[in-house]
């Protein structure tokens, strides 16, 4: 039977590309989303994948969501992709406590919630794949993103620590650090600022969601069992870690 994958924030942008790619690879895929019902409806119609709505910053909702998926689909989540995330950009001296907390809760606390919901099962079965989506800005820092850069750097540390804990149990835990990718997340950036960012990308363009999904597909493959604790940069050469 095909293994079951769960992709958070999977109805738009990078998450949607990951969900589609894993389905094309032959996995069974469940998709989590938080609030954009219109996007979710369109995605469900096009992809035919099972959608589940909850907020990954809510610990109990994550436990309940995973339980509901496993009950409905009749098999355990063996592949988890923590993709859901937000930005709340502002220079630190203008950043509110709420902007700080929202990003930490959605982009970092969610890993504790979601990995906590699946890790015991994966350890018990002796097989699992976890991929956490970080960011180039967690590696290099970014003007206006003390919150996001901190959370996404935290994602990398979390990934390394959980990889060590899981290595003997057949569970790999890796991160993908996308560069600037052509999704809704860039919509809020001033056009001039974005042009300046594009000019710093050696490949000369934004990334495509499918290019991020390709790295995730590699990491969750059965044959990637010896890759764990790694961070794969997919950033067009913008930052060479
Ligand atoms: N480096 C150095 N100086 C900069 C700068 C930069 N990157 N960006 C702006 N500045 C300077 C400005 O020139 C300005 O200087 P002066 O006061 O001398 O004119 C000063 O800093 C203040 O700039 P703003 O007036 O633009 O400040 P603001 O408070 O209105 O906006 C901001 C600040 C919201 C952070 C805005 O600069 C911005 O949107 N930056 C882009 C942040 C970004 O890249 N976000 C990524 C989102 S996508 C993502 O995160 C996905 C991913 O994983 C890659």
PDB file of C-alpha atoms and ligand atoms in Angstrom:
ATOM      1  CA  UNK A   1       0.000   0.000   0.000  1.00  0.00           C
ATOM      2  CA  UNK A   2       1.220   3.524  -0.766  1.00  0.00           C
ATOM      3  CA  UNK A   3       2.561   5.404   2.231  1.00  0.00           C
ATOM      4  CA  UNK A   4       0.538   8.344   3.536  1.00  0.00           C
ATOM      5  CA  UNK A   5       2.079  11.827   3.422  1.00  0.00           C
ATOM      6  CA  UNK A   6       0.764  14.935   5.145  1.00  0.00           C
ATOM      7  CA  UNK A   7       1.676  18.407   3.863  1.00  0.00           C
ATOM      8  CA  UNK A   8       0.822  21.421   6.028  1.00  0.00           C
ATOM      9  CA  UNK A   9      -0.138  24.668   4.352  1.00  0.00           C
ATOM     10  CA  UNK A  10      -0.557  22.574   1.251  1.00  0.00           C
ATOM     11  CA  UNK A  11      -3.262  24.246  -0.817  1.00  0.00           C
ATOM     12  CA  UNK A  12      -1.209  27.135  -2.189  1.00  0.00           C
ATOM     13  CA  UNK A  13       2.283  28.041  -3.328  1.00  0.00           C
ATOM     14  CA  UNK A  14       5.163  25.774  -2.353  1.00  0.00           C
ATOM     15  CA  UNK A  15       2.942  23.485  -0.256  1.00  0.00           C
ATOM     16  CA  UNK A  16       0.563  22.827  -3.143  1.00  0.00           C
ATOM     17  CA  UNK A  17       3.481  22.005  -5.432  1.00  0.00           C
ATOM     18  CA  UNK A  18       4.836  19.594  -2.810  1.00  0.00           C
ATOM     19  CA  UNK A  19       1.451  17.910  -2.346  1.00  0.00           C
ATOM     20  CA  UNK A  20       1.013  17.454  -6.097  1.00  0.00           C
ATOM     21  CA  UNK A  21       4.536  16.154  -6.543  1.00  0.00           C
ATOM     22  CA  UNK A  22       4.289  13.598  -3.745  1.00  0.00           C
ATOM     23  CA  UNK A  23       0.978  12.393  -5.191  1.00  0.00           C
ATOM     24  CA  UNK A  24       2.627  12.112  -8.630  1.00  0.00           C
ATOM     25  CA  UNK A  25       5.426  10.120  -6.971  1.00  0.00           C
ATOM     26  CA  UNK A  26       2.807   7.580  -5.893  1.00  0.00           C
ATOM     27  CA  UNK A  27       2.217   8.562  -2.278  1.00  0.00           C
ATOM     28  CA  UNK A  28      -1.208   8.973  -0.774  1.00  0.00           C
ATOM     29  CA  UNK A  29      -1.414  12.636   0.260  1.00  0.00           C
ATOM     30  CA  UNK A  30      -3.473  14.504   2.852  1.00  0.00           C
ATOM     31  CA  UNK A  31      -3.280  18.272   2.867  1.00  0.00           C
ATOM     32  CA  UNK A  32      -3.716  20.650   5.774  1.00  0.00           C
ATOM     33  CA  UNK A  33      -4.760  24.278   5.378  1.00  0.00           C
ATOM     34  CA  UNK A  34      -5.812  27.008   7.772  1.00  0.00           C
ATOM     35  CA  UNK A  35      -8.195  29.523   6.377  1.00  0.00           C
ATOM     36  CA  UNK A  36      -8.277  30.253   2.677  1.00  0.00           C
ATOM     37  CA  UNK A  37     -11.439  28.320   1.751  1.00  0.00           C
ATOM     38  CA  UNK A  38     -11.543  29.540  -1.861  1.00  0.00           C
ATOM     39  CA  UNK A  39      -7.968  28.385  -2.530  1.00  0.00           C
ATOM     40  CA  UNK A  40      -8.707  25.109  -0.752  1.00  0.00           C
ATOM     41  CA  UNK A  41     -11.807  24.444  -2.854  1.00  0.00           C
ATOM     42  CA  UNK A  42      -9.940  25.110  -6.102  1.00  0.00           C
ATOM     43  CA  UNK A  43      -7.038  22.961  -5.004  1.00  0.00           C
ATOM     44  CA  UNK A  44      -9.303  20.070  -3.926  1.00  0.00           C
ATOM     45  CA  UNK A  45     -11.150  20.185  -7.246  1.00  0.00           C
ATOM     46  CA  UNK A  46      -7.956  20.188  -9.342  1.00  0.00           C
ATOM     47  CA  UNK A  47      -5.899  17.759  -7.302  1.00  0.00           C
ATOM     48  CA  UNK A  48      -8.497  15.388  -5.883  1.00  0.00           C
ATOM     49  CA  UNK A  49      -6.501  15.256  -2.628  1.00  0.00           C
ATOM     50  CA  UNK A  50      -8.053  15.014   0.852  1.00  0.00           C
ATOM     51  CA  UNK A  51      -8.070  18.354   2.683  1.00  0.00           C
ATOM     52  CA  UNK A  52      -8.138  18.946   6.430  1.00  0.00           C
ATOM     53  CA  UNK A  53      -8.544  22.335   8.044  1.00  0.00           C
ATOM     54  CA  UNK A  54      -6.792  23.326  11.226  1.00  0.00           C
ATOM     55  CA  UNK A  55      -4.332  25.873  12.572  1.00  0.00           C
ATOM     56  CA  UNK A  56      -0.827  24.430  13.024  1.00  0.00           C
ATOM     57  CA  UNK A  57      -0.077  26.968  15.766  1.00  0.00           C
ATOM     58  CA  UNK A  58      -2.725  25.211  17.903  1.00  0.00           C
ATOM     59  CA  UNK A  59      -1.182  22.201  19.652  1.00  0.00           C
ATOM     60  CA  UNK A  60      -4.377  20.284  20.341  1.00  0.00           C
ATOM     61  CA  UNK A  61      -5.681  20.963  16.827  1.00  0.00           C
ATOM     62  CA  UNK A  62      -2.535  19.333  15.407  1.00  0.00           C
ATOM     63  CA  UNK A  63      -2.977  16.217  17.547  1.00  0.00           C
ATOM     64  CA  UNK A  64      -6.658  16.012  16.619  1.00  0.00           C
ATOM     65  CA  UNK A  65      -5.978  16.708  12.930  1.00  0.00           C
ATOM     66  CA  UNK A  66      -3.422  13.928  12.569  1.00  0.00           C
ATOM     67  CA  UNK A  67      -5.703  11.531  14.458  1.00  0.00           C
ATOM     68  CA  UNK A  68      -8.623  12.402  12.155  1.00  0.00           C
ATOM     69  CA  UNK A  69      -6.539  11.848   9.011  1.00  0.00           C
ATOM     70  CA  UNK A  70      -5.255   8.496  10.218  1.00  0.00           C
ATOM     71  CA  UNK A  71      -8.753   7.389  11.196  1.00  0.00           C
ATOM     72  CA  UNK A  72     -10.382   8.554   7.928  1.00  0.00           C
ATOM     73  CA  UNK A  73      -7.699   7.198   5.625  1.00  0.00           C
ATOM     74  CA  UNK A  74      -7.057   4.044   7.658  1.00  0.00           C
ATOM     75  CA  UNK A  75      -3.282   4.265   7.797  1.00  0.00           C
ATOM     76  CA  UNK A  76      -0.592   6.169   9.698  1.00  0.00           C
ATOM     77  CA  UNK A  77       1.125   9.328   8.519  1.00  0.00           C
ATOM     78  CA  UNK A  78       4.572   8.098   7.473  1.00  0.00           C
ATOM     79  CA  UNK A  79       5.749  11.250   5.680  1.00  0.00           C
ATOM     80  CA  UNK A  80       5.306  14.700   7.202  1.00  0.00           C
ATOM     81  CA  UNK A  81       6.147  17.930   5.392  1.00  0.00           C
ATOM     82  CA  UNK A  82       5.995  20.987   7.650  1.00  0.00           C
ATOM     83  CA  UNK A  83       5.474  23.699   5.082  1.00  0.00           C
ATOM     84  CA  UNK A  84       2.900  26.069   6.625  1.00  0.00           C
ATOM     85  CA  UNK A  85       4.392  29.433   7.462  1.00  0.00           C
ATOM     86  CA  UNK A  86       3.845  33.166   7.466  1.00  0.00           C
ATOM     87  CA  UNK A  87       5.777  36.428   7.341  1.00  0.00           C
ATOM     88  CA  UNK A  88       5.071  39.584   9.334  1.00  0.00           C
ATOM     89  CA  UNK A  89       7.892  41.813   8.113  1.00  0.00           C
ATOM     90  CA  UNK A  90       8.948  44.947   9.999  1.00  0.00           C
ATOM     91  CA  UNK A  91      12.192  46.399  11.273  1.00  0.00           C
ATOM     92  CA  UNK A  92      12.669  45.390  14.895  1.00  0.00           C
ATOM     93  CA  UNK A  93      12.092  48.872  16.249  1.00  0.00           C
ATOM     94  CA  UNK A  94       8.668  48.869  14.531  1.00  0.00           C
ATOM     95  CA  UNK A  95       7.762  45.217  15.206  1.00  0.00           C
ATOM     96  CA  UNK A  96       4.893  44.518  17.585  1.00  0.00           C
ATOM     97  CA  UNK A  97       4.933  41.666  20.068  1.00  0.00           C
ATOM     98  CA  UNK A  98       2.048  40.203  18.085  1.00  0.00           C
ATOM     99  CA  UNK A  99       4.085  40.191  14.843  1.00  0.00           C
ATOM    100  CA  UNK A 100       6.907  38.436  16.676  1.00  0.00           C
ATOM    101  CA  UNK A 101       4.676  35.860  18.334  1.00  0.00           C
ATOM    102  CA  UNK A 102       2.562  35.041  15.283  1.00  0.00           C
ATOM    103  CA  UNK A 103       5.654  34.153  13.275  1.00  0.00           C
ATOM    104  CA  UNK A 104       7.237  32.121  16.064  1.00  0.00           C
ATOM    105  CA  UNK A 105       3.990  30.237  16.655  1.00  0.00           C
ATOM    106  CA  UNK A 106       3.218  29.476  13.011  1.00  0.00           C
ATOM    107  CA  UNK A 107       6.730  28.892  11.736  1.00  0.00           C
ATOM    108  CA  UNK A 108       8.463  27.237  14.708  1.00  0.00           C
ATOM    109  CA  UNK A 109       6.029  26.119  17.438  1.00  0.00           C
ATOM    110  CA  UNK A 110       4.129  24.256  14.707  1.00  0.00           C
ATOM    111  CA  UNK A 111       7.086  21.909  14.239  1.00  0.00           C
ATOM    112  CA  UNK A 112       6.877  20.862  17.866  1.00  0.00           C
ATOM    113  CA  UNK A 113       3.113  20.350  17.510  1.00  0.00           C
ATOM    114  CA  UNK A 114       3.211  18.428  14.228  1.00  0.00           C
ATOM    115  CA  UNK A 115       6.343  16.356  14.752  1.00  0.00           C
ATOM    116  CA  UNK A 116       5.090  15.545  18.237  1.00  0.00           C
ATOM    117  CA  UNK A 117       1.894  14.187  16.724  1.00  0.00           C
ATOM    118  CA  UNK A 118       3.692  11.693  14.458  1.00  0.00           C
ATOM    119  CA  UNK A 119       7.109  10.907  15.887  1.00  0.00           C
ATOM    120  CA  UNK A 120       6.200   8.111  18.298  1.00  0.00           C
ATOM    121  CA  UNK A 121       4.335   6.238  15.585  1.00  0.00           C
ATOM    122  CA  UNK A 122       7.249   6.601  13.170  1.00  0.00           C
ATOM    123  CA  UNK A 123       9.735   5.425  15.803  1.00  0.00           C
ATOM    124  CA  UNK A 124       7.534   2.460  16.690  1.00  0.00           C
ATOM    125  CA  UNK A 125       7.168   1.381  13.043  1.00  0.00           C
ATOM    126  CA  UNK A 126      10.868   1.931  12.333  1.00  0.00           C
ATOM    127  CA  UNK A 127      10.299   4.145   9.303  1.00  0.00           C
ATOM    128  CA  UNK A 128       9.469   7.790   8.709  1.00  0.00           C
ATOM    129  CA  UNK A 129      10.307  10.886   6.726  1.00  0.00           C
ATOM    130  CA  UNK A 130      10.034  14.430   8.054  1.00  0.00           C
ATOM    131  CA  UNK A 131      10.880  17.462   5.918  1.00  0.00           C
ATOM    132  CA  UNK A 132      10.767  20.929   7.433  1.00  0.00           C
ATOM    133  CA  UNK A 133      10.636  23.973   5.185  1.00  0.00           C
ATOM    134  CA  UNK A 134      13.118  26.597   6.363  1.00  0.00           C
ATOM    135  CA  UNK A 135      14.238  29.593   4.265  1.00  0.00           C
ATOM    136  CA  UNK A 136      17.308  31.238   2.815  1.00  0.00           C
ATOM    137  CA  UNK A 137      16.483  34.040   5.219  1.00  0.00           C
ATOM    138  CA  UNK A 138      16.950  31.686   8.180  1.00  0.00           C
ATOM    139  CA  UNK A 139      20.456  31.042   6.880  1.00  0.00           C
ATOM    140  CA  UNK A 140      21.592  34.519   5.892  1.00  0.00           C
ATOM    141  CA  UNK A 141      19.274  36.849   7.861  1.00  0.00           C
ATOM    142  CA  UNK A 142      17.061  39.406   6.137  1.00  0.00           C
ATOM    143  CA  UNK A 143      16.428  43.096   6.708  1.00  0.00           C
ATOM    144  CA  UNK A 144      12.923  43.407   8.202  1.00  0.00           C
ATOM    145  CA  UNK A 145      12.698  39.777   9.311  1.00  0.00           C
ATOM    146  CA  UNK A 146      14.160  39.329  12.791  1.00  0.00           C
ATOM    147  CA  UNK A 147      11.083  37.225  13.579  1.00  0.00           C
ATOM    148  CA  UNK A 148      11.073  35.108  10.412  1.00  0.00           C
ATOM    149  CA  UNK A 149      14.865  34.698  10.242  1.00  0.00           C
ATOM    150  CA  UNK A 150      14.906  33.577  13.879  1.00  0.00           C
ATOM    151  CA  UNK A 151      12.069  31.096  13.374  1.00  0.00           C
ATOM    152  CA  UNK A 152      13.515  29.681  10.157  1.00  0.00           C
ATOM    153  CA  UNK A 153      16.992  29.356  11.706  1.00  0.00           C
ATOM    154  CA  UNK A 154      15.231  27.597  14.579  1.00  0.00           C
ATOM    155  CA  UNK A 155      13.712  25.184  12.069  1.00  0.00           C
ATOM    156  CA  UNK A 156      17.224  24.114  11.063  1.00  0.00           C
ATOM    157  CA  UNK A 157      18.352  23.543  14.666  1.00  0.00           C
ATOM    158  CA  UNK A 158      15.154  21.637  15.446  1.00  0.00           C
ATOM    159  CA  UNK A 159      15.705  19.489  12.349  1.00  0.00           C
ATOM    160  CA  UNK A 160      19.265  18.585  13.332  1.00  0.00           C
ATOM    161  CA  UNK A 161      18.302  17.694  16.903  1.00  0.00           C
ATOM    162  CA  UNK A 162      15.332  15.538  15.908  1.00  0.00           C
ATOM    163  CA  UNK A 163      17.445  13.872  13.193  1.00  0.00           C
ATOM    164  CA  UNK A 164      19.903  12.746  15.875  1.00  0.00           C
ATOM    165  CA  UNK A 165      17.119  11.422  18.086  1.00  0.00           C
ATOM    166  CA  UNK A 166      15.510   9.549  15.179  1.00  0.00           C
ATOM    167  CA  UNK A 167      18.497   8.171  13.270  1.00  0.00           C
ATOM    168  CA  UNK A 168      18.492   4.734  14.894  1.00  0.00           C
ATOM    169  CA  UNK A 169      14.760   4.361  14.343  1.00  0.00           C
ATOM    170  CA  UNK A 170      14.673   4.582  10.536  1.00  0.00           C
ATOM    171  CA  UNK A 171      13.246   8.095  10.618  1.00  0.00           C
ATOM    172  CA  UNK A 172      15.021  10.810   8.632  1.00  0.00           C
ATOM    173  CA  UNK A 173      14.505  14.480   9.441  1.00  0.00           C
ATOM    174  CA  UNK A 174      15.723  17.082   6.969  1.00  0.00           C
ATOM    175  CA  UNK A 175      15.144  20.699   6.011  1.00  0.00           C
ATOM    176  CA  UNK A 176      14.760  22.428   2.676  1.00  0.00           C
ATOM    177  CA  UNK A 177      15.691  26.101   2.609  1.00  0.00           C
ATOM    178  CA  UNK A 178      13.975  27.760  -0.347  1.00  0.00           C
ATOM    179  CA  UNK A 179      15.151  31.030  -1.748  1.00  0.00           C
ATOM    180  CA  UNK A 180      12.743  33.656  -3.059  1.00  0.00           C
ATOM    181  CA  UNK A 181      10.062  31.638  -4.799  1.00  0.00           C
ATOM    182  CA  UNK A 182       7.252  32.854  -7.009  1.00  0.00           C
ATOM    183  CA  UNK A 183       4.267  32.546  -4.627  1.00  0.00           C
ATOM    184  CA  UNK A 184       1.670  34.719  -2.864  1.00  0.00           C
ATOM    185  CA  UNK A 185       4.173  35.295  -0.051  1.00  0.00           C
ATOM    186  CA  UNK A 186       6.036  37.757  -2.253  1.00  0.00           C
ATOM    187  CA  UNK A 187       2.878  39.700  -3.082  1.00  0.00           C
ATOM    188  CA  UNK A 188       3.258  42.059  -0.132  1.00  0.00           C
ATOM    189  CA  UNK A 189       6.804  43.119  -0.990  1.00  0.00           C
ATOM    190  CA  UNK A 190       7.235  46.530  -2.570  1.00  0.00           C
ATOM    191  CA  UNK A 191       8.079  46.121  -6.306  1.00  0.00           C
ATOM    192  CA  UNK A 192      11.303  48.075  -6.000  1.00  0.00           C
ATOM    193  CA  UNK A 193      12.424  46.031  -2.990  1.00  0.00           C
ATOM    194  CA  UNK A 194      11.658  42.832  -4.912  1.00  0.00           C
ATOM    195  CA  UNK A 195      13.671  43.989  -7.921  1.00  0.00           C
ATOM    196  CA  UNK A 196      16.605  44.557  -5.580  1.00  0.00           C
ATOM    197  CA  UNK A 197      16.218  41.031  -4.217  1.00  0.00           C
ATOM    198  CA  UNK A 198      16.018  39.489  -7.699  1.00  0.00           C
ATOM    199  CA  UNK A 199      19.241  41.264  -8.603  1.00  0.00           C
ATOM    200  CA  UNK A 200      20.966  39.311  -5.800  1.00  0.00           C
ATOM    201  CA  UNK A 201      19.977  35.898  -7.218  1.00  0.00           C
ATOM    202  CA  UNK A 202      22.794  34.543  -9.417  1.00  0.00           C
ATOM    203  CA  UNK A 203      20.434  32.331 -11.433  1.00  0.00           C
ATOM    204  CA  UNK A 204      18.681  35.576 -12.386  1.00  0.00           C
ATOM    205  CA  UNK A 205      15.091  34.751 -11.481  1.00  0.00           C
ATOM    206  CA  UNK A 206      12.772  33.679  -8.695  1.00  0.00           C
ATOM    207  CA  UNK A 207      12.447  30.007  -7.862  1.00  0.00           C
ATOM    208  CA  UNK A 208       9.450  27.982  -8.967  1.00  0.00           C
ATOM    209  CA  UNK A 209       7.385  26.057  -6.381  1.00  0.00           C
ATOM    210  CA  UNK A 210       8.008  22.850  -8.352  1.00  0.00           C
ATOM    211  CA  UNK A 211      11.743  23.306  -7.878  1.00  0.00           C
ATOM    212  CA  UNK A 212      11.303  23.283  -4.103  1.00  0.00           C
ATOM    213  CA  UNK A 213       9.001  20.261  -4.366  1.00  0.00           C
ATOM    214  CA  UNK A 214      11.699  18.394  -6.276  1.00  0.00           C
ATOM    215  CA  UNK A 215      14.046  18.595  -3.265  1.00  0.00           C
ATOM    216  CA  UNK A 216      11.282  17.375  -0.941  1.00  0.00           C
ATOM    217  CA  UNK A 217      10.553  14.485  -3.278  1.00  0.00           C
ATOM    218  CA  UNK A 218      14.211  13.450  -3.124  1.00  0.00           C
ATOM    219  CA  UNK A 219      14.286  13.557   0.677  1.00  0.00           C
ATOM    220  CA  UNK A 220      11.150  11.468   1.229  1.00  0.00           C
ATOM    221  CA  UNK A 221      12.199   8.799  -1.270  1.00  0.00           C
ATOM    222  CA  UNK A 222      12.905   5.332   0.150  1.00  0.00           C
ATOM    223  CA  UNK A 223      16.436   5.608  -1.286  1.00  0.00           C
ATOM    224  CA  UNK A 224      17.267   8.765   0.727  1.00  0.00           C
ATOM    225  CA  UNK A 225      17.595   6.765   3.959  1.00  0.00           C
ATOM    226  CA  UNK A 226      21.203   7.895   4.534  1.00  0.00           C
ATOM    227  CA  UNK A 227      20.366  11.607   4.303  1.00  0.00           C
ATOM    228  CA  UNK A 228      19.371  13.003   7.682  1.00  0.00           C
ATOM    229  CA  UNK A 229      19.875  16.272   9.543  1.00  0.00           C
ATOM    230  CA  UNK A 230      20.664  17.977   6.236  1.00  0.00           C
ATOM    231  CA  UNK A 231      19.496  21.324   4.957  1.00  0.00           C
ATOM    232  CA  UNK A 232      19.161  21.471   1.186  1.00  0.00           C
ATOM    233  CA  UNK A 233      19.397  25.014  -0.135  1.00  0.00           C
ATOM    234  CA  UNK A 234      17.255  25.675  -3.214  1.00  0.00           C
ATOM    235  CA  UNK A 235      17.949  29.349  -3.692  1.00  0.00           C
ATOM    236  CA  UNK A 236      19.383  30.015  -7.144  1.00  0.00           C
ATOM    237  CA  UNK A 237      22.813  30.595  -5.601  1.00  0.00           C
ATOM    238  CA  UNK A 238      21.634  33.571  -3.509  1.00  0.00           C
ATOM    239  CA  UNK A 239      23.329  32.250  -0.385  1.00  0.00           C
ATOM    240  CA  UNK A 240      25.979  29.538  -0.294  1.00  0.00           C
ATOM    241  CA  UNK A 241      25.891  28.080   3.210  1.00  0.00           C
TER     242      UNK A 241
HETATM  243  N1  LIG B   1      19.184  46.656   3.320  1.00  0.00           N
HETATM  244  C1  LIG B   1      19.595  47.844   3.797  1.00  0.00           C
HETATM  245  N2  LIG B   1      18.779  48.881   3.964  1.00  0.00           N
HETATM  246  C2  LIG B   1      17.505  48.730   3.634  1.00  0.00           C
HETATM  247  C3  LIG B   1      17.010  47.510   3.133  1.00  0.00           C
HETATM  248  C4  LIG B   1      17.906  46.451   2.976  1.00  0.00           C
HETATM  249  N3  LIG B   1      17.533  45.266   2.488  1.00  0.00           N
HETATM  250  N4  LIG B   1      15.692  47.648   2.893  1.00  0.00           N
HETATM  251  C5  LIG B   1      15.366  48.916   3.249  1.00  0.00           C
HETATM  252  N5  LIG B   1      16.462  49.557   3.687  1.00  0.00           N
HETATM  253  C6  LIG B   1      16.564  50.936   4.158  1.00  0.00           C
HETATM  254  C7  LIG B   1      15.717  51.861   3.301  1.00  0.00           C
HETATM  255  O1  LIG B   1      16.455  52.298   2.186  1.00  0.00           O
HETATM  256  C8  LIG B   1      15.393  52.981   4.268  1.00  0.00           C
HETATM  257  O2  LIG B   1      16.525  53.803   4.390  1.00  0.00           O
HETATM  258  P1  LIG B   1      16.351  55.371   4.570  1.00  0.00           P
HETATM  259  O3  LIG B   1      15.607  55.547   5.854  1.00  0.00           O
HETATM  260  O4  LIG B   1      17.757  55.867   4.604  1.00  0.00           O
HETATM  261  O5  LIG B   1      15.586  55.827   3.368  1.00  0.00           O
HETATM  262  C9  LIG B   1      15.256  52.269   5.611  1.00  0.00           C
HETATM  263  O6  LIG B   1      15.975  51.026   5.462  1.00  0.00           O
HETATM  264  C10 LIG B   1      13.816  51.994   5.973  1.00  0.00           C
HETATM  265  O7  LIG B   1      13.222  51.296   4.840  1.00  0.00           O
HETATM  266  P2  LIG B   1      11.663  51.350   4.556  1.00  0.00           P
HETATM  267  O8  LIG B   1      11.226  52.769   4.468  1.00  0.00           O
HETATM  268  O9  LIG B   1      11.373  50.435   3.418  1.00  0.00           O
HETATM  269  O10 LIG B   1      11.116  50.755   5.923  1.00  0.00           O
HETATM  270  P3  LIG B   1       9.724  50.173   6.191  1.00  0.00           P
HETATM  271  O11 LIG B   1       9.630  50.095   7.664  1.00  0.00           O
HETATM  272  O12 LIG B   1       8.666  50.890   5.430  1.00  0.00           O
HETATM  273  O13 LIG B   1       9.778  48.684   5.542  1.00  0.00           O
HETATM  274  C11 LIG B   1      10.361  46.397   5.357  1.00  0.00           C
HETATM  275  C12 LIG B   1      10.695  47.765   5.994  1.00  0.00           C
HETATM  276  C13 LIG B   1       8.895  46.015   5.624  1.00  0.00           C
HETATM  277  C14 LIG B   1      11.237  45.367   6.021  1.00  0.00           C
HETATM  278  C15 LIG B   1      10.615  46.464   3.850  1.00  0.00           C
HETATM  279  O14 LIG B   1      11.950  46.886   3.639  1.00  0.00           O
HETATM  280  C16 LIG B   1      10.449  45.108   3.175  1.00  0.00           C
HETATM  281  O15 LIG B   1       9.351  44.684   2.844  1.00  0.00           O
HETATM  282  N6  LIG B   1      11.551  44.387   2.928  1.00  0.00           N
HETATM  283  C17 LIG B   1      11.530  43.079   2.303  1.00  0.00           C
HETATM  284  C18 LIG B   1      11.630  42.039   3.364  1.00  0.00           C
HETATM  285  C19 LIG B   1      11.719  40.689   2.692  1.00  0.00           C
HETATM  286  O16 LIG B   1      12.594  40.405   1.892  1.00  0.00           O
HETATM  287  N7  LIG B   1      10.790  39.794   3.022  1.00  0.00           N
HETATM  288  C20 LIG B   1      10.791  38.510   2.431  1.00  0.00           C
HETATM  289  C21 LIG B   1       9.378  38.040   2.325  1.00  0.00           C
HETATM  290  S1  LIG B   1       9.273  36.530   1.389  1.00  0.00           S
HETATM  291  C22 LIG B   1       9.891  35.403   2.376  1.00  0.00           C
HETATM  292  O17 LIG B   1      10.261  35.625   3.474  1.00  0.00           O
HETATM  293  C23 LIG B   1       9.956  34.008   1.814  1.00  0.00           C
HETATM  294  C24 LIG B   1      11.294  33.452   1.958  1.00  0.00           C
HETATM  295  O18 LIG B   1      11.471  32.519   2.729  1.00  0.00           O
HETATM  296  C25 LIG B   1      12.409  33.945   1.121  1.00  0.00           C
END
